[in-house]
mmCIF file of C-alpha atoms in Angstrom:
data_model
loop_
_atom_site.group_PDB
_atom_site.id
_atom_site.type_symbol
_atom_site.label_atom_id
_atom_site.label_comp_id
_atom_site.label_asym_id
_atom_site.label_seq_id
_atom_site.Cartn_x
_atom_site.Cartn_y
_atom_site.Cartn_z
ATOM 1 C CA UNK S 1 8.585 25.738 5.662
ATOM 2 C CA UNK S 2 5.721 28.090 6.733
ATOM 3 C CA UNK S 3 5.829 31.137 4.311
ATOM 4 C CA UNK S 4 8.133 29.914 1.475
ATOM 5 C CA UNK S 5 7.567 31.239 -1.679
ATOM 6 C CA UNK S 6 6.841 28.001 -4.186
ATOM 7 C CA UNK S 7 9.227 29.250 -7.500
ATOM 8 C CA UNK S 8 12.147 30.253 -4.608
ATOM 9 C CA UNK S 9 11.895 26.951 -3.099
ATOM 10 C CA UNK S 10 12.335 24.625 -5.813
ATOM 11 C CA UNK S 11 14.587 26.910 -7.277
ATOM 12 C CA UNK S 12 17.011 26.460 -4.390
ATOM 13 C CA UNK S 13 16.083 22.747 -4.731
ATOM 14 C CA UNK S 14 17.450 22.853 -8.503
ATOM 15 C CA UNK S 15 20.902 24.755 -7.681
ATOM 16 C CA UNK S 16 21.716 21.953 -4.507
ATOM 17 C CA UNK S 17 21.254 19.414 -7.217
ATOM 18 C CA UNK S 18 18.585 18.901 -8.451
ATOM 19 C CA UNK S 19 -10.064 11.379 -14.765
ATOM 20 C CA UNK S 20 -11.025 12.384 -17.050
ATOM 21 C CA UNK S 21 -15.069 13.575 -16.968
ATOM 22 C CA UNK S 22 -17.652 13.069 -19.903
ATOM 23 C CA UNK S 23 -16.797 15.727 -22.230
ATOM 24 C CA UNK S 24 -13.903 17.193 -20.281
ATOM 25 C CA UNK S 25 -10.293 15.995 -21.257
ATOM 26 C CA UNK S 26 -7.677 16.913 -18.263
ATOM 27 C CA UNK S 27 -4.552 16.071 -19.934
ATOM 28 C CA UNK S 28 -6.308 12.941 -22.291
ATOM 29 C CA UNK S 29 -8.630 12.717 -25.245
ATOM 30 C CA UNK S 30 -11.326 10.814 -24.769
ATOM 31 C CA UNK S 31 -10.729 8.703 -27.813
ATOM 32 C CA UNK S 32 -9.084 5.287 -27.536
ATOM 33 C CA UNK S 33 -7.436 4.698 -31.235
ATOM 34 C CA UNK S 34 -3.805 6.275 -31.804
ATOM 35 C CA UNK S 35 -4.781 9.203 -34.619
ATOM 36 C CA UNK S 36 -2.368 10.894 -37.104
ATOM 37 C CA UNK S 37 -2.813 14.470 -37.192
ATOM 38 C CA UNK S 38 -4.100 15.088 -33.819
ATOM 39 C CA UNK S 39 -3.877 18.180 -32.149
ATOM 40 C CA UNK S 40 -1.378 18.758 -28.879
ATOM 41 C CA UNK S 41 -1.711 21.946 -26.492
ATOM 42 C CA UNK S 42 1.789 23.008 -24.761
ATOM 43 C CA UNK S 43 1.439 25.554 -21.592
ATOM 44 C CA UNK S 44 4.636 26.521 -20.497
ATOM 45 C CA UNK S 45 5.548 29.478 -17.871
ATOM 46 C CA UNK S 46 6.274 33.149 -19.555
ATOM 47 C CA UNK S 47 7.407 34.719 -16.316
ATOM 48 C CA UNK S 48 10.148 32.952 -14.956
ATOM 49 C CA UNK S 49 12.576 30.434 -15.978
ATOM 50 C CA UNK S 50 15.493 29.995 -18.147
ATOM 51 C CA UNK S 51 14.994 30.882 -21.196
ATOM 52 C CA UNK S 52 10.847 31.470 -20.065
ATOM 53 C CA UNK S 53 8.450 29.980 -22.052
ATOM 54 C CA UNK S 54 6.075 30.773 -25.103
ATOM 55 C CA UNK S 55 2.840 30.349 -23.103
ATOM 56 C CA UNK S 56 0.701 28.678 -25.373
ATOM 57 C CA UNK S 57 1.792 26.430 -27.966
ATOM 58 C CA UNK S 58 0.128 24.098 -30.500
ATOM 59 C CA UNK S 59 1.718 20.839 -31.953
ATOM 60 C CA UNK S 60 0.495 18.465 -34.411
ATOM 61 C CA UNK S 61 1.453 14.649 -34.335
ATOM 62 C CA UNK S 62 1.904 12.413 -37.562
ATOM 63 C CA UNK S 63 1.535 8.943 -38.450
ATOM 64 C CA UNK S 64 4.247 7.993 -35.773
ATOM 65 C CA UNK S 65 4.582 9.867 -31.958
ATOM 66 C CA UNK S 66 6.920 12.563 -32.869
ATOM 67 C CA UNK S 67 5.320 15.874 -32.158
ATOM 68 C CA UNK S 68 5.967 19.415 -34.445
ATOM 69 C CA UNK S 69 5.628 22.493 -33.246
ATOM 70 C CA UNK S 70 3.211 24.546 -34.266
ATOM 71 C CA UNK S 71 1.345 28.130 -33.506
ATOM 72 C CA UNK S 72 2.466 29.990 -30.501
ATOM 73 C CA UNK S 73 -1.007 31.732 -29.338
ATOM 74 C CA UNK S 74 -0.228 35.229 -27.977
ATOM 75 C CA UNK S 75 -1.059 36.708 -24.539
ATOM 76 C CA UNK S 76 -2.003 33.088 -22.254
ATOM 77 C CA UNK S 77 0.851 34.109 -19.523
ATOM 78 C CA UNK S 78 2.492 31.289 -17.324
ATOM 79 C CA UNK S 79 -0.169 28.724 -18.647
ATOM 80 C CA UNK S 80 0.807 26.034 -16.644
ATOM 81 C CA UNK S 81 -2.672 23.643 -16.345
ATOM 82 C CA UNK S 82 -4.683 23.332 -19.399
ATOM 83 C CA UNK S 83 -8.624 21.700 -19.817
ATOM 84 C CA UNK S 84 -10.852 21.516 -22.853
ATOM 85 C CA UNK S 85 -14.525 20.848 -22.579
ATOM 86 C CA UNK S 86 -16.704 21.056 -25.508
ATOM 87 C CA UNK S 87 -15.372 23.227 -27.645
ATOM 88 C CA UNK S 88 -13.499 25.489 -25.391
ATOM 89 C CA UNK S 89 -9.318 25.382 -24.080
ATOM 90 C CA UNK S 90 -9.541 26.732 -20.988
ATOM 91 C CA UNK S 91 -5.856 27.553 -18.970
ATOM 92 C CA UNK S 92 -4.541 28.970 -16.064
ATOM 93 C CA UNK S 93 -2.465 32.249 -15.567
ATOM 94 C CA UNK S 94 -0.028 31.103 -12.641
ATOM 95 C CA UNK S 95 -0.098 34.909 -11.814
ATOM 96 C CA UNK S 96 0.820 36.842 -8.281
ATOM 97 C CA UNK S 97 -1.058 38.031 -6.824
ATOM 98 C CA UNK S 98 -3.635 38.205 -9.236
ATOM 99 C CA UNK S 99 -4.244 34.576 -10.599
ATOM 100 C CA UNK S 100 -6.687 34.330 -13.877
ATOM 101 C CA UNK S 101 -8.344 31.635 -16.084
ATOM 102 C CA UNK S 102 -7.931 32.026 -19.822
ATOM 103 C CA UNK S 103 -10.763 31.295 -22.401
ATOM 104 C CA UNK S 104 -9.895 30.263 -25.722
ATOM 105 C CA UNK S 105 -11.555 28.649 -29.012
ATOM 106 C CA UNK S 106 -10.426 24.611 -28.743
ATOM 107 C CA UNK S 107 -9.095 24.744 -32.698
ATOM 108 C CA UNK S 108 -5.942 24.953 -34.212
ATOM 109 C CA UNK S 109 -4.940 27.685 -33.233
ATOM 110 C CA UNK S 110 -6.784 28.713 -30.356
ATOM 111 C CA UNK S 111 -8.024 32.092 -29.927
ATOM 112 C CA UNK S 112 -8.453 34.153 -26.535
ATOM 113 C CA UNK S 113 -12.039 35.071 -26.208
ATOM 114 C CA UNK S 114 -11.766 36.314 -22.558
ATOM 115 C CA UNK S 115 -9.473 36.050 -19.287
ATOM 116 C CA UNK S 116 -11.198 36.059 -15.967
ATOM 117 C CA UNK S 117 -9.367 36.831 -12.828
ATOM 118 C CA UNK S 118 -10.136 34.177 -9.916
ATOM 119 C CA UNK S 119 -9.314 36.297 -6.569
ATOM 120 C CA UNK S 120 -6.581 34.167 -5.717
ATOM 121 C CA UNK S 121 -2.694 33.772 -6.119
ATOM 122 C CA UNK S 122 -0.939 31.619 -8.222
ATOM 123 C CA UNK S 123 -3.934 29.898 -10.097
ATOM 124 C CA UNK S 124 -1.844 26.351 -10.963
ATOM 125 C CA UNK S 125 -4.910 23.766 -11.549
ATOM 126 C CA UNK S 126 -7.992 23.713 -12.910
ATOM 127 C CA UNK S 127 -11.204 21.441 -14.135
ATOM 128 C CA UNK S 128 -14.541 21.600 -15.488
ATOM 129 C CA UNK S 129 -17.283 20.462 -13.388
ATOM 130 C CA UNK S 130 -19.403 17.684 -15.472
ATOM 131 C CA UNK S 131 -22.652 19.671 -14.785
ATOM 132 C CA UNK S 132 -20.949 22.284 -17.682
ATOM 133 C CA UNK S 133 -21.400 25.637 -15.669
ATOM 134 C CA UNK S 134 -18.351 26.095 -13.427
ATOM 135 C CA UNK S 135 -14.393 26.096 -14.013
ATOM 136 C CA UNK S 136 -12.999 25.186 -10.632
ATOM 137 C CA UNK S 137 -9.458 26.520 -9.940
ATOM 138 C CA UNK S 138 -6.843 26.013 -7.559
ATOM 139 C CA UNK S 139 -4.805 28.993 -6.028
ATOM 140 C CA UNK S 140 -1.333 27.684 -5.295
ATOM 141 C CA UNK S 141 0.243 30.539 -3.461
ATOM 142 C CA UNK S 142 -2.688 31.456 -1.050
ATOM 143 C CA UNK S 143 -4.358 28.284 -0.888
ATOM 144 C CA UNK S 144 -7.700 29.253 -2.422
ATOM 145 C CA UNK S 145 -10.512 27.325 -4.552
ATOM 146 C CA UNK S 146 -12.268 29.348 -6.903
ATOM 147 C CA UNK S 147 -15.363 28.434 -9.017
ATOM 148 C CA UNK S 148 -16.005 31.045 -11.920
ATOM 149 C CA UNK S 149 -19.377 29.960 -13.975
ATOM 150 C CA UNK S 150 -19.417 29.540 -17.070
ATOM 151 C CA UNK S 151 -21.441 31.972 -19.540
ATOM 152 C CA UNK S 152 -23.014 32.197 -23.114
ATOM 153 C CA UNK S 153 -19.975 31.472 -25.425
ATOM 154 C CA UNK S 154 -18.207 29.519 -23.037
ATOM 155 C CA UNK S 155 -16.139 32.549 -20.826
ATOM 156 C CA UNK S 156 -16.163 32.823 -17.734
ATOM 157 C CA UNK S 157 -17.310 35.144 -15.268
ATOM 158 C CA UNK S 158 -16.601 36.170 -11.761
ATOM 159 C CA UNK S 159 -16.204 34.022 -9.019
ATOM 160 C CA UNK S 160 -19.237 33.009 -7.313
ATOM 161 C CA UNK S 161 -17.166 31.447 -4.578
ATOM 162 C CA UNK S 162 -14.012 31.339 -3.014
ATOM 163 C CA UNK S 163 -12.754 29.370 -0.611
ATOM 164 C CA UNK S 164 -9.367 29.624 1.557
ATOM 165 C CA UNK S 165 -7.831 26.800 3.518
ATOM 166 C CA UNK S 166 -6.009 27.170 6.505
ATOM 167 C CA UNK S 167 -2.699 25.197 7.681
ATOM 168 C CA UNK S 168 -1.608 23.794 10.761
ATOM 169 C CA UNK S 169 1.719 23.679 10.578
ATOM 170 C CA UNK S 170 2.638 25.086 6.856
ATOM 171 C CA UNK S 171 0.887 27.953 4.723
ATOM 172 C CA UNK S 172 -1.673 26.680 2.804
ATOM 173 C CA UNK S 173 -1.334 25.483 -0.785
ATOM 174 C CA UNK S 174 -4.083 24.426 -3.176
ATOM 175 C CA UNK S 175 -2.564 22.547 -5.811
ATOM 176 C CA UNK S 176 -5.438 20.886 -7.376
ATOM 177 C CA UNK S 177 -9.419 20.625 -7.245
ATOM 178 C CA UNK S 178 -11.006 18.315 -9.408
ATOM 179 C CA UNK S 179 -14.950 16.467 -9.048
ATOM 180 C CA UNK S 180 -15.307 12.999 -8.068
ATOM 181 C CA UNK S 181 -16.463 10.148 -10.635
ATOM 182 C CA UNK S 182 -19.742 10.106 -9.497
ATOM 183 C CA UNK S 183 -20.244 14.006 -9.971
ATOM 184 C CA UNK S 184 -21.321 14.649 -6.560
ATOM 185 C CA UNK S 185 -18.515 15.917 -4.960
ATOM 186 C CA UNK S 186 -15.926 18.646 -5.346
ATOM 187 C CA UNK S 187 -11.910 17.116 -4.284
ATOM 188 C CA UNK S 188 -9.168 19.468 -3.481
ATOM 189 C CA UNK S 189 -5.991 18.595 -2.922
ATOM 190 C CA UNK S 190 -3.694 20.843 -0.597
ATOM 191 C CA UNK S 191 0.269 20.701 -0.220
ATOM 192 C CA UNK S 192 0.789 23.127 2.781
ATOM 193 C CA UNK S 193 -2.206 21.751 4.701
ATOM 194 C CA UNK S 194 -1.291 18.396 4.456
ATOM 195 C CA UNK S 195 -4.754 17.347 3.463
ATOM 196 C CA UNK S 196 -7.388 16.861 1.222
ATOM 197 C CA UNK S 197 -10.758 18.424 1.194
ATOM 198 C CA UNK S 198 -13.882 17.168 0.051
ATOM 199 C CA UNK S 199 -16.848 19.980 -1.286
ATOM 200 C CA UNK S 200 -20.229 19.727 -2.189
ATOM 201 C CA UNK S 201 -21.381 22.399 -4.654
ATOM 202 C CA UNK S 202 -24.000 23.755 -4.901
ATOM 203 C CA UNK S 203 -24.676 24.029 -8.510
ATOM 204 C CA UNK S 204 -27.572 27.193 -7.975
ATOM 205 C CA UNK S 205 -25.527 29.393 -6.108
ATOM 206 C CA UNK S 206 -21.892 28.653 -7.224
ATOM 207 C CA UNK S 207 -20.759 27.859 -3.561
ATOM 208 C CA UNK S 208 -19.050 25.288 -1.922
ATOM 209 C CA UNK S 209 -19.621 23.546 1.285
ATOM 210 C CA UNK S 210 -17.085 22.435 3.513
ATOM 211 C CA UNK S 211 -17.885 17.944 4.026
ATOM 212 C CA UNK S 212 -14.624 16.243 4.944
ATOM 213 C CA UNK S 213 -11.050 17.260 5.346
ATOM 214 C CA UNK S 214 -8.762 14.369 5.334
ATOM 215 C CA UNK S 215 -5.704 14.919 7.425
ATOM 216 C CA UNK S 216 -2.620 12.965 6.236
ATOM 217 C CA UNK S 217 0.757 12.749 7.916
ATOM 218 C CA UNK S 218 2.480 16.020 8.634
ATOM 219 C CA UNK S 219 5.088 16.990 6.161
ATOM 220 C CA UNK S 220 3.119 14.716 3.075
ATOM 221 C CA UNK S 221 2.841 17.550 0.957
ATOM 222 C CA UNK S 222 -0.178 15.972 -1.227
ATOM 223 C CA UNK S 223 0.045 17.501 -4.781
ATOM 224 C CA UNK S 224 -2.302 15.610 -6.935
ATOM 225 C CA UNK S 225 -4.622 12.522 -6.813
ATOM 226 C CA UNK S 226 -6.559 10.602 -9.298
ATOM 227 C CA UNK S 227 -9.345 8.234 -8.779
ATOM 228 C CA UNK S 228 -9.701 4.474 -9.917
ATOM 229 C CA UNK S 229 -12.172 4.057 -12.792
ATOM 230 C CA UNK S 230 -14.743 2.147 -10.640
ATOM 231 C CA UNK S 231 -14.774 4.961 -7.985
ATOM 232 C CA UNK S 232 -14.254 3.044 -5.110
ATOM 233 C CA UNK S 233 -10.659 4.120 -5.015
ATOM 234 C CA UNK S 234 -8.404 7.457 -4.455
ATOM 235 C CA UNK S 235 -4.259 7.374 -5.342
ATOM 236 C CA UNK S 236 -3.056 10.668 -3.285
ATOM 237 C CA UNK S 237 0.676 11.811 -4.793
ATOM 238 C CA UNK S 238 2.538 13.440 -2.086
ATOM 239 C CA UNK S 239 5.325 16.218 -3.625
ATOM 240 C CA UNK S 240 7.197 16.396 -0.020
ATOM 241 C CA UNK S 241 7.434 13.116 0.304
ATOM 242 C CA UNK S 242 7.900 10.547 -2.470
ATOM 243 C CA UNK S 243 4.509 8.470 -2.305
ATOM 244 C CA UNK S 244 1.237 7.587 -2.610
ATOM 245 C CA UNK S 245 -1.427 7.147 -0.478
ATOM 246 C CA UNK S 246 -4.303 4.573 -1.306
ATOM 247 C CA UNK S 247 -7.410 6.241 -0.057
ATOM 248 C CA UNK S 248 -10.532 4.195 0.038
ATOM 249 C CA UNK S 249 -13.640 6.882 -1.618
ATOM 250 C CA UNK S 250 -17.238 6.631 -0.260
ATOM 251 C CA UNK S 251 -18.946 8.521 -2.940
ATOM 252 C CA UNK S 252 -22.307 8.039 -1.207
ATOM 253 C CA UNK S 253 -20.892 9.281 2.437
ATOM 254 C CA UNK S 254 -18.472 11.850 0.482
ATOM 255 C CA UNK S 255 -15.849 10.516 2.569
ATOM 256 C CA UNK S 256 -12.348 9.219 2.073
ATOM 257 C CA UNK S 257 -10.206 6.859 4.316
ATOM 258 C CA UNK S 258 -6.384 6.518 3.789
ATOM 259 C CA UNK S 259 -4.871 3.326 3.733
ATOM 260 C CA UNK S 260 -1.869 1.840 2.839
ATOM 261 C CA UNK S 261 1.304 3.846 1.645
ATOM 262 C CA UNK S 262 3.768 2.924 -1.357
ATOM 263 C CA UNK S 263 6.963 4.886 -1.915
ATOM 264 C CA UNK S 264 7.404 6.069 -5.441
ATOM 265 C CA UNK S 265 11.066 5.292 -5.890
ATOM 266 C CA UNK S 266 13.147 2.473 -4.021
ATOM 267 C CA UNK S 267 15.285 3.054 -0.958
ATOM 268 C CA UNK S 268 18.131 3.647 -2.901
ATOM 269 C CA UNK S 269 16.506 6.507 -4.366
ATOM 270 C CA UNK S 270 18.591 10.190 -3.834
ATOM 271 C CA UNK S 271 17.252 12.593 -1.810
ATOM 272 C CA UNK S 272 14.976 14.410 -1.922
ATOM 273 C CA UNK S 273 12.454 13.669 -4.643
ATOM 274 C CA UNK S 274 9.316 15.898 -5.501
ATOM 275 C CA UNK S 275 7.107 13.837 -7.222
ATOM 276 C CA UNK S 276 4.405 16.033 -9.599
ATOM 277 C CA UNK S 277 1.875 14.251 -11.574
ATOM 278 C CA UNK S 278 -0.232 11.155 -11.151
ATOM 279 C CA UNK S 279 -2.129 9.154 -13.848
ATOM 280 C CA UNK S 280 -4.231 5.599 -14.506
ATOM 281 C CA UNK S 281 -5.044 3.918 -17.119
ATOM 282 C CA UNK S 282 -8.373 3.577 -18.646
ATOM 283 C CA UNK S 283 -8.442 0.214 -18.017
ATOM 284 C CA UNK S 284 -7.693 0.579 -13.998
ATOM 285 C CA UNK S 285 -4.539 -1.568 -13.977
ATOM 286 C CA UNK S 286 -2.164 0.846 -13.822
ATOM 287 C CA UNK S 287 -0.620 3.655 -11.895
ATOM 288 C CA UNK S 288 2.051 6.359 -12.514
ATOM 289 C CA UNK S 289 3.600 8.792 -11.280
ATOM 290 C CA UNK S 290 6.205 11.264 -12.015
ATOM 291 C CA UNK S 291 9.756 12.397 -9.675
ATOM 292 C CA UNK S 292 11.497 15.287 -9.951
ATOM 293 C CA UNK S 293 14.648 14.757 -8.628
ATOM 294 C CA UNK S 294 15.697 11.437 -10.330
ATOM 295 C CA UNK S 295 13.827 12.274 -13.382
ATOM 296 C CA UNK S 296 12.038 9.244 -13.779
ATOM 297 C CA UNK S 297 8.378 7.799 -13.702
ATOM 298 C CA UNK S 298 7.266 4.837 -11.677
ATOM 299 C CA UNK S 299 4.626 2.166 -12.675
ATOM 300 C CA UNK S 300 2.335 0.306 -10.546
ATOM 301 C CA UNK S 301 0.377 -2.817 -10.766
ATOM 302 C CA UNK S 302 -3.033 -2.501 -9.214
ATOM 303 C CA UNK S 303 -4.706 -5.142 -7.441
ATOM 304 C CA UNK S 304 -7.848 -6.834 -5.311
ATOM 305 C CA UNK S 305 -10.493 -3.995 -7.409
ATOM 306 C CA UNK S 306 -8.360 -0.770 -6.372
ATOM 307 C CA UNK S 307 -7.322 -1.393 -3.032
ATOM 308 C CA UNK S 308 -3.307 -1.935 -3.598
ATOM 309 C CA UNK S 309 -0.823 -0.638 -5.234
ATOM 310 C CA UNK S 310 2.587 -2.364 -6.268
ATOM 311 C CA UNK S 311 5.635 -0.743 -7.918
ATOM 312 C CA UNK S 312 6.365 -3.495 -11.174
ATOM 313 C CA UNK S 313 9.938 -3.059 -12.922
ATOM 314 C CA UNK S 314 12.696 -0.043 -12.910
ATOM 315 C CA UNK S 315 11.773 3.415 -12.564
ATOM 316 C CA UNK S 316 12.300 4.747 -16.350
ATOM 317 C CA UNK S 317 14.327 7.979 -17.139
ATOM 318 C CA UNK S 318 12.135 10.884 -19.095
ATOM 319 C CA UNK S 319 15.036 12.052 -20.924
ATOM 320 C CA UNK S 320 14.631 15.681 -19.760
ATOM 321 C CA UNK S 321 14.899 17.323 -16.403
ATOM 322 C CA UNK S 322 12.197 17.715 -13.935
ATOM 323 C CA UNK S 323 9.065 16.116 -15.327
ATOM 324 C CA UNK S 324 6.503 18.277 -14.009
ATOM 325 C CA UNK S 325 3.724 16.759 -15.511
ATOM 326 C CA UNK S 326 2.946 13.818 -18.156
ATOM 327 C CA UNK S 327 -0.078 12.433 -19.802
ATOM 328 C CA UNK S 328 -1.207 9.170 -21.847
ATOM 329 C CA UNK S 329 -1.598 9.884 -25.323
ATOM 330 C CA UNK S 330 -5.431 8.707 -27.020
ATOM 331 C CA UNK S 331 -4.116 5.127 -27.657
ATOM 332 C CA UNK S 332 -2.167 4.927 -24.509
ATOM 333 C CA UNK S 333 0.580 3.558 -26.007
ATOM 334 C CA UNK S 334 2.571 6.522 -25.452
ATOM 335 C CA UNK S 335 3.753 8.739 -22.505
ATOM 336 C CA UNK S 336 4.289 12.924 -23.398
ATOM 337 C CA UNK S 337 6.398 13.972 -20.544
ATOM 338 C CA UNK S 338 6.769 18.028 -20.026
ATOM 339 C CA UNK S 339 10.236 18.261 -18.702
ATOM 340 C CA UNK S 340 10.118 21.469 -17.074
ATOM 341 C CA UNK S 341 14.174 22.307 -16.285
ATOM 342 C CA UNK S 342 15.634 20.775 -20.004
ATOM 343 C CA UNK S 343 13.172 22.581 -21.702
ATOM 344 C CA UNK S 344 11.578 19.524 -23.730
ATOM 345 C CA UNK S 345 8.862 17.668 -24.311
ATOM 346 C CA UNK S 346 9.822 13.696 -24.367
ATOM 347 C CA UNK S 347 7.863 10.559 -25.198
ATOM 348 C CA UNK S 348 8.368 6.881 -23.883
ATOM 349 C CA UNK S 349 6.525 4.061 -25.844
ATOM 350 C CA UNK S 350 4.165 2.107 -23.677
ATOM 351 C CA UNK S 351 3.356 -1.531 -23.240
ATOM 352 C CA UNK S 352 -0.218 -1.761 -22.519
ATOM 353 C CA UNK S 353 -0.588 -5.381 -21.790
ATOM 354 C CA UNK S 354 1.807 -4.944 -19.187
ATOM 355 C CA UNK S 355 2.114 -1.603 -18.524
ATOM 356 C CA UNK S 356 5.687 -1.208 -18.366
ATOM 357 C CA UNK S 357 7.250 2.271 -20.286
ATOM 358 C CA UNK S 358 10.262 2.103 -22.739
ATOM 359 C CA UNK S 359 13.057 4.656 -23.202
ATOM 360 C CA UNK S 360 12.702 8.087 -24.925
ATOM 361 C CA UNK S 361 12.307 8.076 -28.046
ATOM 362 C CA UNK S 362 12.262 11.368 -28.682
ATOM 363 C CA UNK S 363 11.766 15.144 -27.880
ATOM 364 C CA UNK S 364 10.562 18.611 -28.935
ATOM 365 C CA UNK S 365 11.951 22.117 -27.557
ATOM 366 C CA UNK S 366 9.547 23.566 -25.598
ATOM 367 C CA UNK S 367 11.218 26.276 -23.311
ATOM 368 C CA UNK S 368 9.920 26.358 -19.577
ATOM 369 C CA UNK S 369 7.130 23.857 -20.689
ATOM 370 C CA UNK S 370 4.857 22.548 -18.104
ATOM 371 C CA UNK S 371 1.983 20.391 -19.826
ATOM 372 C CA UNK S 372 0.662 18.508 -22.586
ATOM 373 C CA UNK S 373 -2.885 18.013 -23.689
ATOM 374 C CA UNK S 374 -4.367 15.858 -25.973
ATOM 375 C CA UNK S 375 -7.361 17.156 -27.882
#
């Protein structure tokens, strides 16, 4: 697969058939009681798809979980990873070959206040780091990590690093870069390397320092991972296969160590899957995870503090078509699924005691979208 382009690949794949930091929300609010009136950010892609998306949409949720649609916020191309911190939206511009992050005002609606190009392709993740003065972004298409500090007013400015990772047997592909629980370290997460690389950062000089790369299996395709609240743990999401890697994290050594392996859909399963996003609870009991290819989302039990993961009931159909990324909404007792190929955004009710997800039940037309954030 060395070379492919990403939007041709799956593309083919669709015609054959187919944590959160102090003061930085990735995807959840911070909050922990459901909320009427809340606000919800929708990135979708502008430059492909059919019909492409909007860009930058804002909904507003009621007294129940149905979403309405709201302000469509002009000129945020292909935002397809959103963050807020403070009072700032910050979003990607999945652009080739000349990736950018987007500034905007966190209100309702958002206003651009800059866009900062990251010297990388295909700019598809991003986070805040918790010391507040870099944006860390991922460059899909030539497997590049950017950090951009951040200036007076919240925009950004140019990169004061950027860092390119190399593949053995595939291109590189950076699909995500976030900072570990403890704040010391800088985790990136790379499809085409088969790995996952571990930073430190210097928070002077903007630049990162190479401390561990974690080699998994050839042909994983790692895509996303989120730590366990108590830090001790790692859950790495594999997109070329269809499972997750428990990784044990050393936050004083900077070092993870893979472990046990736990498929994301059962043997019967259809091939292939591409799972896409991977999230916990706040409470550390449970795991999900997102495939693209059945359309469904899987739930795990944890168990012994972190260290095992067990797939508990069915696999539960989105209601949409290739759920490229989900989130838990403030109360967690809903799912928001962005269902990139039906053009909708679903949500599934959620039991939290047990931590099983219901049917759909319901959906809003978002064309091309590709994630939903809680403010």
């Amino acid at each position: 697969m060395a070379g492919f382009d990403r939007r041709k690949f799956l593309g083919a794949v669709g015609a054959a058939g187919a944590v959160g930091m102090t003061g930085v929300l990735t995807g959840r609010a911070a909050a922990s009681t459901e909320r009427a009136g809340c606000v919800v950010y929708l990135g979708s892609y502008t430059t492909w798809g059919e019909p492409p998306g909007a860009g930058l949409q804002v909904a507003t949720r009621g007294s129940g979980p149905a979403l309405t649609l709201g302000a469509t916020v002009p000129g945020v191309d292909d935002a397809s990873w959103l963050a807020v911190a403070k009072d700032k939206l910050y979003s990607t511009n999945e652009l080739v070959p000349d990736g950018r992050v987007t500034t905007l005002s966190a209100g309702n609606p958002p206003k651009v206040l800059g866009t900062q190009p990251v010297k990388g392709a295909g700019t598809t993740h991003l986070s805040v780091h918790p010391g507040g003065r870099y944006v860390l972004a991922a460059n899909y298409t030539d497997g590049t990590v950017s950090v951009l500090p951040i200036q007076g007013g919240g925009t950004l400015g140019a990169p004061t690093d950027v860092v390119k990772h190399v593949g053995a047997e595939r291109e590189a592909h950076a699909h995500q870069v976030v900072t570990d629980p403890s704040g010391r370290w800088v985790v990136a997460v790379d499809l085409g390397a088969d790995s996952v690389y571990v930073y430190k950062l210097d928070q002077g000089t903007g630049k990162l320092t190479q401390h561990q790369q974690l080699k998994l299996p050839s042909g994983a395709g790692p895509r996303h991972l989120v730590f366990h609240p108590n830090g001790r743990y790692a859950y790495i999401l594999g997109e070329l296969r269809a499972e997750i890697t428990v990784a044990a994290w050393d936050s004083n050594a900077g070092k993870l160590t893979a472990g046990a392996v736990v498929p994301t859909v059962p043997s019967s399963a259809p091939v292939p899957q591409y799972p896409a996003e991977i999230a916990i609870s706040k409470d550390g009991r449970f795991v999900y995870a997102s495939n693209r290819g059945e359309d469904t989302i899987a739930t795990f039990g944890v168990g012994a503090a972190g260290a095992q993961l067990k797939r508990i009931g069915e696999n539960v159909k989105t209601g949409g078509a290739w759920p490229r990324h989900f989130t838990l909404d403030p109360s967690e007792k809903w799912v928001y699924v962005a269902n990139q190929r039906s053009n909708t955004v679903t949500w599934l009710p959620r039991d939290p005691a047990t931590g099983l997800l219901g049917k759909p039940a319901g959906s809003l037309t978002v064309n091309h979208v590709a994630f939903v954030l809680f403010r």
